[in-house]
Coordinates of C-alpha atoms and ligand atoms in Angstrom, one line a residue:
M6 CA -0.1 -0.3 0.1
S7 CA 1.5 3.3 -1.0
L8 CA 0.8 6.4 1.0
N9 CA 2.0 8.9 -1.4
I10 CA 3.6 10.9 1.2
F11 CA 6.8 11.3 -1.3
S12 CA 5.8 14.7 -2.5
S13 CA 4.3 15.9 0.9
K14 CA 5.8 19.2 1.6
E15 CA 7.8 16.9 4.7
V16 CA 9.9 14.3 2.9
Q17 CA 10.4 16.8 0.1
D18 CA 12.4 19.3 2.3
L19 CA 14.5 16.4 3.9
L20 CA 15.4 15.6 1.2
R21 CA 16.3 19.3 0.1
A22 CA 18.0 19.2 3.6
S23 CA 19.8 15.6 3.7
S24 CA 21.8 17.3 0.4
N25 CA 22.0 20.0 1.5
L26 CA 20.9 21.4 -1.5
D27 CA 19.2 24.9 -0.6
G28 CA 23.4 25.6 1.7
G29 CA 26.2 27.4 0.0
A30 CA 29.2 24.7 1.0
G31 CA 29.8 21.3 -0.8
A32 CA 29.6 20.5 -4.3
S33 CA 26.9 21.7 -6.9
R34 CA 27.3 18.6 -9.2
F35 CA 27.5 16.0 -6.2
K36 CA 24.6 17.6 -4.5
Q37 CA 22.3 17.6 -7.5
I38 CA 23.1 13.8 -8.2
L39 CA 22.7 12.6 -4.4
H40 CA 19.3 14.7 -4.3
R41 CA 18.1 12.5 -7.5
L42 CA 19.3 9.5 -6.7
L43 CA 18.1 9.8 -2.9
G44 CA 14.7 10.7 -3.9
D45 CA 14.0 8.1 -6.4
L46 CA 14.9 5.6 -3.8
F47 CA 12.7 7.5 -1.0
K48 CA 10.2 7.7 -3.6
A49 CA 10.6 3.3 -4.6
I50 CA 10.2 3.2 -0.9
D51 CA 6.6 4.9 -0.8
D52 CA 5.4 3.2 -4.1
L53 CA 6.9 -0.3 -3.4
D54 CA 6.0 -0.4 0.5
I55 CA 9.5 -1.0 0.8
T56 CA 9.2 -2.8 5.2
P57 CA 12.0 -1.2 7.1
D58 CA 13.1 -4.8 7.2
E59 CA 14.0 -4.7 3.7
V60 CA 15.1 -1.1 3.5
W61 CA 17.7 -2.6 6.4
A62 CA 18.8 -5.9 4.9
G63 CA 19.7 -3.2 1.6
V64 CA 21.9 -1.5 4.0
N65 CA 23.1 -4.0 5.9
Y66 CA 23.9 -5.1 2.2
I67 CA 25.5 -2.6 1.1
N68 CA 28.1 -2.8 3.8
Q69 CA 28.9 -6.9 3.0
L70 CA 29.2 -5.5 -0.5
G71 CA 32.0 -3.2 0.5
R72 CA 33.9 -5.5 3.4
D73 CA 33.4 -8.3 0.0
G74 CA 35.5 -5.4 -2.7
E75 CA 32.5 -6.5 -5.2
A76 CA 31.1 -3.0 -6.2
A77 CA 32.7 -2.6 -9.6
L78 CA 32.0 -6.2 -9.9
L79 CA 28.0 -5.7 -8.6
A80 CA 27.9 -2.5 -11.1
A81 CA 29.2 -4.9 -14.1
G82 CA 26.6 -7.5 -12.8
L83 CA 24.0 -5.2 -13.0
G84 CA 24.3 -4.1 -16.7
L85 CA 25.3 -0.8 -14.9
E86 CA 28.4 -0.9 -16.7
K87 CA 27.1 -2.2 -20.3
Y88 CA 24.4 1.2 -20.0
L89 CA 27.6 3.2 -19.8
D90 CA 28.5 1.6 -23.2
I91 CA 25.3 1.9 -24.8
R92 CA 24.4 5.3 -23.5
M93 CA 28.6 6.0 -25.8
D94 CA 27.7 4.1 -28.4
E95 CA 24.5 7.1 -28.6
E96 CA 27.2 9.6 -27.9
D97 CA 28.9 8.7 -31.6
K98 CA 26.0 7.4 -33.4
R99 CA 24.7 11.3 -32.6
A100 CA 28.4 13.1 -33.4
G101 CA 28.5 10.4 -36.6
L102 CA 31.6 8.9 -35.8
E103 CA 31.2 5.3 -37.0
G104 CA 33.6 2.3 -37.9
G105 CA 35.9 1.3 -34.6
T106 CA 35.9 -1.5 -33.3
P107 CA 33.0 -2.0 -30.5
R108 CA 33.5 -1.4 -26.7
T109 CA 32.6 -3.3 -24.3
I110 CA 32.9 -2.9 -20.6
E111 CA 36.3 -3.1 -18.7
G112 CA 35.4 -5.5 -15.9
S113 CA 37.0 -4.5 -12.7
L114 CA 40.7 -7.0 -13.3
Y115 CA 42.5 -4.4 -14.4
V116 CA 46.1 -3.8 -13.1
A117 CA 48.1 -1.0 -14.2
G118 CA 51.8 -0.9 -14.3
T119 CA 52.3 -4.4 -16.9
P120 CA 56.0 -3.7 -18.5
L121 CA 55.4 -2.2 -22.2
R122 CA 57.1 -5.1 -25.1
A123 CA 57.7 -3.6 -28.4
G124 CA 55.8 -5.6 -31.0
V125 CA 55.7 -8.7 -29.1
S126 CA 54.9 -10.4 -25.1
R127 CA 55.0 -13.6 -23.7
I128 CA 52.7 -13.1 -20.9
D129 CA 51.9 -16.5 -19.3
I130 CA 54.1 -16.3 -16.8
D131 CA 53.3 -19.3 -14.3
A132 CA 52.7 -22.7 -15.8
D133 CA 48.7 -23.7 -15.5
A134 CA 49.2 -27.4 -17.0
D135 CA 45.2 -27.2 -17.7
A136 CA 45.5 -24.4 -20.3
G137 CA 47.1 -24.8 -23.9
P138 CA 48.9 -22.0 -26.0
L139 CA 47.1 -18.9 -27.5
V140 CA 48.5 -16.4 -30.1
I141 CA 46.3 -13.1 -29.7
R142 CA 47.7 -11.4 -33.1
G143 CA 46.8 -8.6 -35.9
V144 CA 46.9 -4.8 -35.9
V145 CA 45.6 -1.7 -35.1
T146 CA 44.4 0.9 -37.7
D147 CA 42.5 4.3 -37.9
T148 CA 38.9 3.7 -39.5
N149 CA 40.9 4.6 -43.4
G150 CA 42.7 1.2 -42.5
A151 CA 45.9 3.4 -42.0
P152 CA 48.4 1.3 -39.6
L153 CA 49.2 3.0 -36.2
A154 CA 52.7 2.1 -35.0
N155 CA 53.8 2.7 -31.2
A156 CA 49.8 2.1 -30.5
V157 CA 49.6 0.6 -27.2
V158 CA 47.8 -2.6 -26.8
E159 CA 46.9 -4.4 -23.0
C160 CA 45.6 -7.1 -22.2
W161 CA 44.7 -9.5 -19.0
H162 CA 42.5 -12.7 -18.7
A163 CA 42.1 -15.3 -17.2
N164 CA 43.7 -18.5 -16.2
S165 CA 41.9 -22.4 -17.0
K166 CA 40.6 -21.4 -13.6
G167 CA 39.3 -18.7 -14.0
F168 CA 40.9 -16.8 -12.2
Y169 CA 43.1 -13.1 -13.2
S170 CA 46.8 -12.4 -11.4
H171 CA 46.5 -10.0 -8.7
F172 CA 42.9 -10.9 -7.6
D173 CA 43.8 -14.9 -7.3
P174 CA 42.2 -16.4 -3.9
T175 CA 44.3 -19.4 -4.9
G176 CA 47.5 -17.0 -4.9
A177 CA 48.7 -19.2 -7.3
Q178 CA 49.7 -16.7 -9.5
T179 CA 51.8 -14.1 -9.6
D180 CA 50.8 -10.6 -10.2
F181 CA 51.4 -9.8 -14.2
N182 CA 51.0 -13.2 -15.0
L183 CA 48.5 -13.3 -18.2
R184 CA 48.4 -9.9 -18.7
G185 CA 50.3 -7.6 -21.4
A186 CA 50.7 -4.4 -23.1
V187 CA 52.5 -4.2 -26.4
Q188 CA 53.7 -1.6 -28.4
T189 CA 53.1 -1.6 -32.3
G190 CA 55.4 -2.1 -34.6
P191 CA 55.3 -0.2 -37.7
N192 CA 52.6 -1.4 -39.6
G193 CA 50.7 -1.8 -36.3
E194 CA 51.0 -5.2 -35.8
Y195 CA 50.9 -6.7 -31.9
E196 CA 51.1 -9.8 -30.9
F197 CA 50.4 -12.2 -27.2
R198 CA 51.4 -15.3 -26.5
T199 CA 49.6 -16.8 -23.7
L200 CA 47.6 -19.3 -22.7
M201 CA 43.6 -20.1 -23.0
P202 CA 41.6 -18.6 -20.9
I203 CA 37.7 -19.5 -19.5
G204 CA 35.3 -18.4 -18.3
Y205 CA 35.2 -16.4 -15.2
G206 CA 32.8 -16.1 -12.5
C207 CA 31.5 -14.1 -9.4
P208 CA 33.3 -16.1 -6.1
P209 CA 30.1 -18.0 -4.8
Q210 CA 30.6 -16.5 -1.2
G211 CA 30.2 -13.5 -2.4
A212 CA 28.2 -10.7 -2.1
T213 CA 27.5 -10.3 -5.7
Q214 CA 26.7 -13.3 -6.2
R215 CA 24.4 -13.8 -2.7
L216 CA 22.5 -10.2 -5.4
L217 CA 22.3 -13.2 -7.7
D218 CA 20.8 -15.7 -6.4
G219 CA 17.9 -13.9 -4.7
L220 CA 17.7 -12.9 -8.4
G221 CA 17.7 -16.7 -9.7
R222 CA 20.6 -15.3 -12.2
H223 CA 24.0 -16.9 -12.3
G224 CA 26.8 -15.2 -12.0
N225 CA 29.2 -16.3 -14.9
R226 CA 31.0 -15.3 -18.3
P227 CA 31.8 -16.8 -20.8
A228 CA 36.2 -16.9 -21.4
H229 CA 37.6 -13.5 -23.2
V230 CA 39.9 -11.5 -23.2
H231 CA 39.5 -7.5 -22.3
F232 CA 42.1 -5.3 -23.8
F233 CA 43.0 -1.5 -23.9
V234 CA 44.3 -0.4 -27.5
S235 CA 45.3 3.6 -27.2
S236 CA 47.1 5.9 -29.9
D237 CA 48.4 9.5 -30.0
Q238 CA 45.7 11.4 -32.0
H239 CA 42.8 8.7 -30.8
R240 CA 40.7 7.7 -28.4
K241 CA 41.2 4.6 -25.9
L242 CA 39.6 1.7 -26.9
T243 CA 37.6 -0.8 -24.3
T244 CA 36.9 -3.7 -25.0
Q245 CA 36.8 -7.4 -24.7
F246 CA 36.5 -10.8 -27.8
N247 CA 34.8 -13.4 -26.4
I248 CA 36.7 -17.5 -27.2
E249 CA 34.5 -18.4 -29.8
G250 CA 32.0 -21.5 -29.3
D251 CA 32.1 -21.0 -24.8
P252 CA 28.2 -21.9 -25.1
L253 CA 27.7 -18.4 -22.8
I254 CA 28.6 -16.6 -25.2
W255 CA 25.2 -14.8 -25.4
D256 CA 24.3 -15.9 -22.2
D257 CA 27.4 -13.3 -20.3
F258 CA 26.2 -12.5 -16.3
A259 CA 27.9 -9.0 -17.2
Y260 CA 26.6 -8.0 -20.6
A261 CA 29.6 -7.7 -22.5
T262 CA 29.1 -9.7 -25.6
R263 CA 28.6 -7.7 -28.9
E264 CA 28.7 -9.1 -32.2
G265 CA 31.8 -7.9 -34.1
L266 CA 33.9 -9.1 -30.4
I267 CA 33.5 -13.3 -31.1
P268 CA 36.7 -13.6 -33.5
P269 CA 36.8 -17.7 -35.9
I270 CA 40.2 -19.6 -33.7
V271 CA 43.1 -21.0 -36.2
E272 CA 44.2 -24.2 -34.9
K273 CA 47.9 -24.0 -36.3
S274 CA 51.1 -25.7 -35.9
G275 CA 54.7 -24.3 -35.2
G276 CA 54.4 -23.6 -31.6
S277 CA 57.4 -24.8 -30.4
K278 CA 59.8 -22.1 -32.8
L279 CA 57.7 -19.4 -30.9
G280 CA 58.3 -20.4 -27.7
L281 CA 54.7 -21.9 -26.8
K282 CA 55.3 -24.7 -24.6
E283 CA 53.5 -27.1 -27.0
D284 CA 53.9 -27.1 -30.9
S285 CA 50.0 -27.3 -31.8
Y286 CA 48.6 -23.7 -31.0
K287 CA 45.1 -22.1 -31.4
E288 CA 45.4 -18.3 -33.2
I289 CA 43.1 -15.8 -32.7
E290 CA 43.8 -12.9 -35.2
F291 CA 42.2 -9.9 -33.8
N292 CA 42.2 -6.3 -35.3
F293 CA 41.4 -3.3 -33.9
V294 CA 40.0 -0.3 -35.3
L295 CA 40.5 3.1 -33.2
T296 CA 38.5 6.0 -33.7
S297 CA 39.9 10.0 -33.8
L298 CA 39.8 12.2 -31.2
V299 CA 37.1 14.7 -30.8
Q300 CA 37.9 18.4 -31.2
G301 CA 41.8 17.1 -29.8
K302 CA 39.8 14.9 -27.1
D303 CA 38.7 11.8 -25.7
N304 CA 35.6 13.0 -25.5
Q305 CA 34.7 9.0 -23.1
I306 CA 37.9 8.8 -21.6
V307 CA 36.9 7.0 -18.4
H308 CA 38.3 7.4 -15.2
R309 CA 38.0 4.8 -12.4
L310 CA 40.0 3.5 -9.6
R311 CA 42.2 1.1 -11.2
A312 CA 44.6 -1.3 -9.1
G313 CA 48.1 -1.2 -9.9
A314 CA 51.2 -2.8 -9.3
E315 CA 54.2 -2.7 -10.2
A316 CA 57.2 -5.3 -12.1
Ligands
LIG27 FE1 37.5 -11.1 -17.1

């Protein structure tokens, strides 16, 4: 039963006071956003007759989410991160910007500080008996197809257990295992020599999975590889590709899969010469197309707290 008190003067005054909307101190943008979000919450409580027990369950959940360090993971799982991509895609469309590699979510497991190599980097530092060799290679170009030399391609992915280095609860990986950064050569080419990842699952005892359980949703992602690609005079690309054939490709709990980001896998031999652990290996060719700066600026660069480590 809605009490219909949201619009009352008492509630509206409370909202304005708690967000200090009429006070001179504080940051006006912050106050504007807080006032709106809090108002939407108050209104939902009124409309849906959300009980005090339910409100406190939510408050306690936020505490648990923080203790588990999973707020960014939940943002992916609830589609918030995907929604930001949808908005950026629409901004691009309205500005007539086309032709770049599709963006998709960054996720929460990037680590800054990966050593930069020229052209090629072997990134499987730690042994992983259950993963076969994989070469990821391609070129970076602009939207006219011109190769971009000295572009930087960064990649990161999970191991055969679905864990990322730096965040591996088993402690089995060194900080930059399966993370690489390569500067492209004169023809825009890059190459990573690595191991085949498998899909990722949210920590089963964590706050994100607990919420998903309540929704009747799984917390799994198909196998994928993340990328940042940057180059002077171009906008930084944040994307991923999926490993073809993974059954969860179109059932990703983080909604990152897109057409154009599922490259074919090619069986190859000659891995021994490349220093791979087996002669037969899989190769994924994936070319990146970067879009130009807009009036000299990367208008969609995203600043967020990211993990870092030193090599
Ligand atoms: Fe990931």
